[in-house]
Amino acid sequence: MFFHMVLERNMQLHPRHFGRDLRDKLVAKLMKDVEGTCSGHHGFIVAITGIESVGKGRIRDGTGFVVFPVKYQCVVFRPFKGEILEAVVTMVNKMGFFAEAGPVQIFVSNHLIPDDMEFQPGDIPNYTTSDGSVKIQKESEVRLKIIGTRVDATEIFCIGTIKDDFLGVISDPGANS
Amino acid sequence: MGSADPFNRLVKLAARAFYDDITTKGENQQKTGRSDNRGIAVVVLDTLTKRQWVREEDLAKDLKLHTKQLRRTLRFFEEEKLVTRDHRKETAKGAKVYNAAVAATGDSQQTGREGDDKQKMHVHSYCCLDYAQIYDVVRYRLHRMKKKLKDELESKNTIQEYVCPNCGKRYTALDALQLVSPYDEYFHCESCNGVLVAESDKLAIQDLGDGDDNARKHRHDKIKDMLSKMEVQLKPLIDQLARVKDLPIPEYGNLQAWEARAHASGRSANGDLTASDPSKSSQGFGFGGTPMPYVGETKVGLLRNFFHFSCEVEVAFSGIGEKGEMVKSETPMKVLPPWMIKDGMNLTKEQRGETKAETKTDSTLTAPEVSDDKKSSTVNDEKKSIQDEYVKAYYAALLMRQREQEETMNRPEPANTISNEDYYTTTERQVGMKSKRDEDHEGDDVNWEEAGPTTGGQTRQFKVDLNEEAEASEEEDDIDWEEG
């Protein structure tokens, strides 16, 4: 799920950036530092949408670096248990398949794949129904439900299922090409 | 110990719910038809609810079971935490202690225990239900059952677990990213690089068929069905658990403590106010194994002695009021079993035919005097006005009682104190009886107990009187509390 929220961060800026465009430099550095990171509490920080305020900088002894407390608005993405996501399959193996929904990695084990789909080893490993009408392979897009998350300080990993109504392949790369 | 009934019911329900089809292992492999001892567990538990600590040999004898079989069942229950057991080496003397304890608790199923007394040093095992633990065990069991089914029902997509067959390390699907190997399509153990095996520890229902989507739905329905069935079928048990929740749990302690306590309570139940240890009682009346009439005679003597004394007492407390009540309230506070009083009364009636005249006159004289005295002395005290009301009520009740007794029994009771004497003497006699009973036979005990409830109007009236007294004295006690 996506959230728009205000976060705060202490930015350290090198003295060489002190000048007319100090603020721009600060924002650029903030984006570079923060976007794409993951915090266990808030989830993945997807994008910074604006700066709320930049506090008074404090010069650090010895180095000359200045620390600015910056409040910024951002979009965060955090997966929840029970959430339905659309994801792209990145790897298929005997144990199941891995998929990515933006920054988050999801594993779907073969127990959570419908019973009528079977693993087909080979050049392009895939899961196929007995009649061959549905195929899950690399680059397939699937809709899945998250049934478990593991949230570390800097990482979120999910496991999902496609063993429910309206879940499964939504576009088949083989069919398109 | 009186509150054990709901717990016993709980045990019985639990036994039927969970231990109905338990067979003691190892046996059913050798023999076939005859070794189907499925009901045994229930029977044993039921029997245990009727006892406290019981020697396993006796239990086996009572159940007509082989000791080995019983022991196996009991060991099973010990593992299930339903039963506590105690093993100790003991001689015939030790067995006697236990027998005495059993006698004191009033269990009437002592059969051939006398023969056991000749045994030398033997290890005896005793067992007893552990009610506190049973309560917890049953609750936990229910909780686990429900949880397992609910888990299966709600998140039917449980997180897959993987086990390394080499080192036994366990992983969940959440670790999948670290486990995936670039070379093949298996998960590999982080520590030993062995190929992980998916573990399925779900309910056995799973193998019911995994052909198509219907199977899953079917399974789902089945679990739901099971859950609802469980709720219906175990409802009596759950209700009983709720009922028992706030009740004090009967606690018999370990064997030694129980024996000691059983002795003590047995004695106090017999109204033993004076002799507190068995040696005393055995030295007393019990030593000669005195028959009833004899005891009655001695009591008459005592009564005569006490008659004057009691008069003094009455006068004294009529003057003081408060103190006298304290003295008085003491005796009725100790609740004597009705059959006790009855016996005493009957005896005195029989034995004291001659003394009737004296006591009658005296008692009728003293009682009104007392009340008058009391009034005159207490009117002056404003403080004690409330208390006086109780006193008045008390004496009124006393007079009433006296008159009633005169009417019903055609024989006077001098006053409360004298009847107290009755308790006194009867209790002593009772002690003697008991010690005698411990030594040889328990037949008397049964008779005694049964005599109480079956007698007619007399006892009932006495009972009522006692109750009045007890109430009054209790209230007086309250007042004393406030003032002191």
XYZ file of C-alpha atoms in Angstrom, chain B residues 164-335:
172
model
C 17.356 -29.508 6.036
C 17.497 -33.289 6.252
C 21.211 -33.177 7.067
C 21.426 -30.764 9.945
C 17.782 -30.429 10.857
C 17.795 -26.682 10.466
C 14.401 -25.195 9.704
C 13.565 -22.374 7.367
C 10.367 -20.680 6.367
C 9.341 -19.449 2.986
C 10.276 -15.987 4.179
C 13.909 -17.005 4.024
C 13.479 -18.113 0.431
C 15.537 -15.309 -1.035
C 18.642 -16.342 0.880
C 18.121 -20.021 0.172
C 17.796 -19.918 -3.564
C 20.790 -21.210 -5.385
C 22.075 -19.934 -8.703
C 23.032 -23.383 -9.901
C 19.920 -25.477 -9.559
C 16.327 -25.034 -8.758
C 16.354 -26.193 -5.175
C 16.742 -24.428 -1.924
C 19.966 -25.051 -0.130
C 20.734 -25.024 3.550
C 22.777 -22.024 4.570
C 25.026 -23.974 6.885
C 25.537 -27.335 5.223
C 24.393 -26.613 1.661
C 22.084 -29.614 1.700
C 18.942 -29.597 -0.351
C 15.991 -28.496 1.722
C 12.804 -30.484 1.885
C 9.418 -28.894 2.138
C 7.653 -29.896 5.288
C 3.955 -30.405 5.484
C 2.725 -30.710 9.032
C -0.829 -29.801 8.451
C -3.811 -31.768 9.537
C -4.254 -35.256 8.249
C -7.241 -34.089 6.337
C -4.832 -32.921 3.691
C -4.388 -36.306 2.154
C -8.046 -36.411 1.501
C -7.371 -35.681 -2.092
C -5.585 -32.863 -3.856
C -6.889 -33.423 -7.324
C -8.578 -30.175 -8.123
C -10.027 -27.031 -6.707
C -12.962 -28.905 -5.278
C -10.707 -30.784 -2.939
C -9.577 -27.601 -1.334
C -13.093 -26.393 -0.840
C -14.034 -29.795 0.441
C -11.247 -29.726 2.939
C -12.235 -26.266 4.019
C -15.776 -27.398 4.616
C -14.581 -30.393 6.476
C -12.502 -28.347 8.853
C -15.353 -25.978 9.416
C -17.584 -28.902 10.129
C -15.086 -30.333 12.514
C -14.792 -27.068 14.375
C -18.509 -26.651 14.815
C -18.867 -30.262 15.807
C -16.162 -29.843 18.343
C -17.879 -26.844 19.828
C -21.148 -28.694 20.154
C -19.736 -31.894 21.494
C -17.401 -30.330 23.969
C -19.908 -27.805 25.185
C -20.632 -29.624 28.453
C -16.952 -29.705 29.164
C -16.485 -26.038 28.351
C -19.473 -25.125 30.468
C -18.082 -27.096 33.329
C -14.763 -25.337 32.948
C -16.502 -21.992 33.161
C -18.435 -23.114 36.193
C -15.334 -24.270 37.926
C -13.343 -21.186 37.068
C -14.000 -19.197 40.213
C -14.288 -22.088 42.601
C -11.471 -22.877 44.960
C -9.602 -25.857 43.643
C -9.602 -28.841 45.969
C -6.061 -29.331 47.032
C -5.049 -32.528 48.731
C -1.383 -31.747 48.881
C 1.186 -34.460 48.839
C 0.617 -37.760 50.507
C 2.149 -36.928 53.868
C 0.364 -33.630 54.166
C -2.878 -35.226 53.169
C -2.542 -37.951 55.744
C -1.821 -35.463 58.461
C -4.690 -33.298 57.407
C -7.072 -36.188 57.079
C -6.281 -37.151 60.633
C -6.885 -33.683 61.905
C -10.038 -33.065 59.953
C -11.373 -36.457 60.842
C -10.988 -35.602 64.443
C -12.512 -32.177 64.199
C -15.388 -33.525 62.194
C -16.089 -35.782 65.092
C -16.348 -32.746 67.271
C -13.124 -33.272 69.096
C -12.703 -30.113 71.060
C -10.366 -31.296 73.723
C -8.058 -34.050 72.703
C -5.964 -32.955 69.809
C -3.568 -35.817 69.383
C -4.308 -39.459 68.954
C -2.260 -40.589 71.922
C -4.479 -38.688 74.290
C -7.640 -40.039 72.907
C -6.395 -43.570 72.973
C -5.367 -43.193 76.584
C -8.756 -41.909 77.465
C -12.060 -43.587 77.048
C -11.120 -45.305 73.915
C -8.550 -47.412 75.642
C -11.005 -49.656 77.346
C -13.184 -49.778 74.294
C -16.001 -48.604 76.494
C -19.504 -49.471 75.455
C -22.050 -46.766 75.271
C -23.850 -47.116 78.578
C -20.639 -46.887 80.458
C -19.729 -43.693 78.834
C -23.133 -42.419 79.607
C -22.597 -43.028 83.262
C -19.370 -41.216 83.425
C -21.012 -38.413 81.679
C -23.727 -38.247 84.227
C -21.129 -37.857 86.851
C -19.519 -35.111 84.908
C -22.811 -33.492 84.377
C -23.529 -33.395 88.045
C -20.222 -31.832 88.713
C -20.709 -29.345 86.072
C -24.144 -28.403 87.058
C -23.074 -26.076 89.827
C -20.304 -24.776 87.777
C -22.599 -23.937 84.990
C -24.860 -22.026 87.317
C -21.952 -19.929 88.396
C -21.019 -19.237 84.901
C -24.453 -18.107 84.073
C -24.629 -15.713 86.945
C -21.254 -14.355 86.092
C -21.995 -13.549 82.544
C -25.366 -12.168 83.381
C -23.540 -9.501 85.326
C -20.904 -8.746 82.758
C -22.926 -9.328 79.693
C -20.303 -8.969 77.089
C -17.825 -11.386 78.458
C -20.413 -13.977 79.137
C -21.462 -13.901 75.583
C -17.961 -14.363 74.494
C -17.752 -17.450 76.586
C -20.986 -18.660 75.260
C -20.538 -17.801 71.678
C -17.403 -19.815 71.676
C -19.086 -23.131 71.940
C -21.833 -22.844 69.373
C -19.339 -21.389 66.949
C -17.778 -24.782 66.629
C -20.313 -26.326 64.434
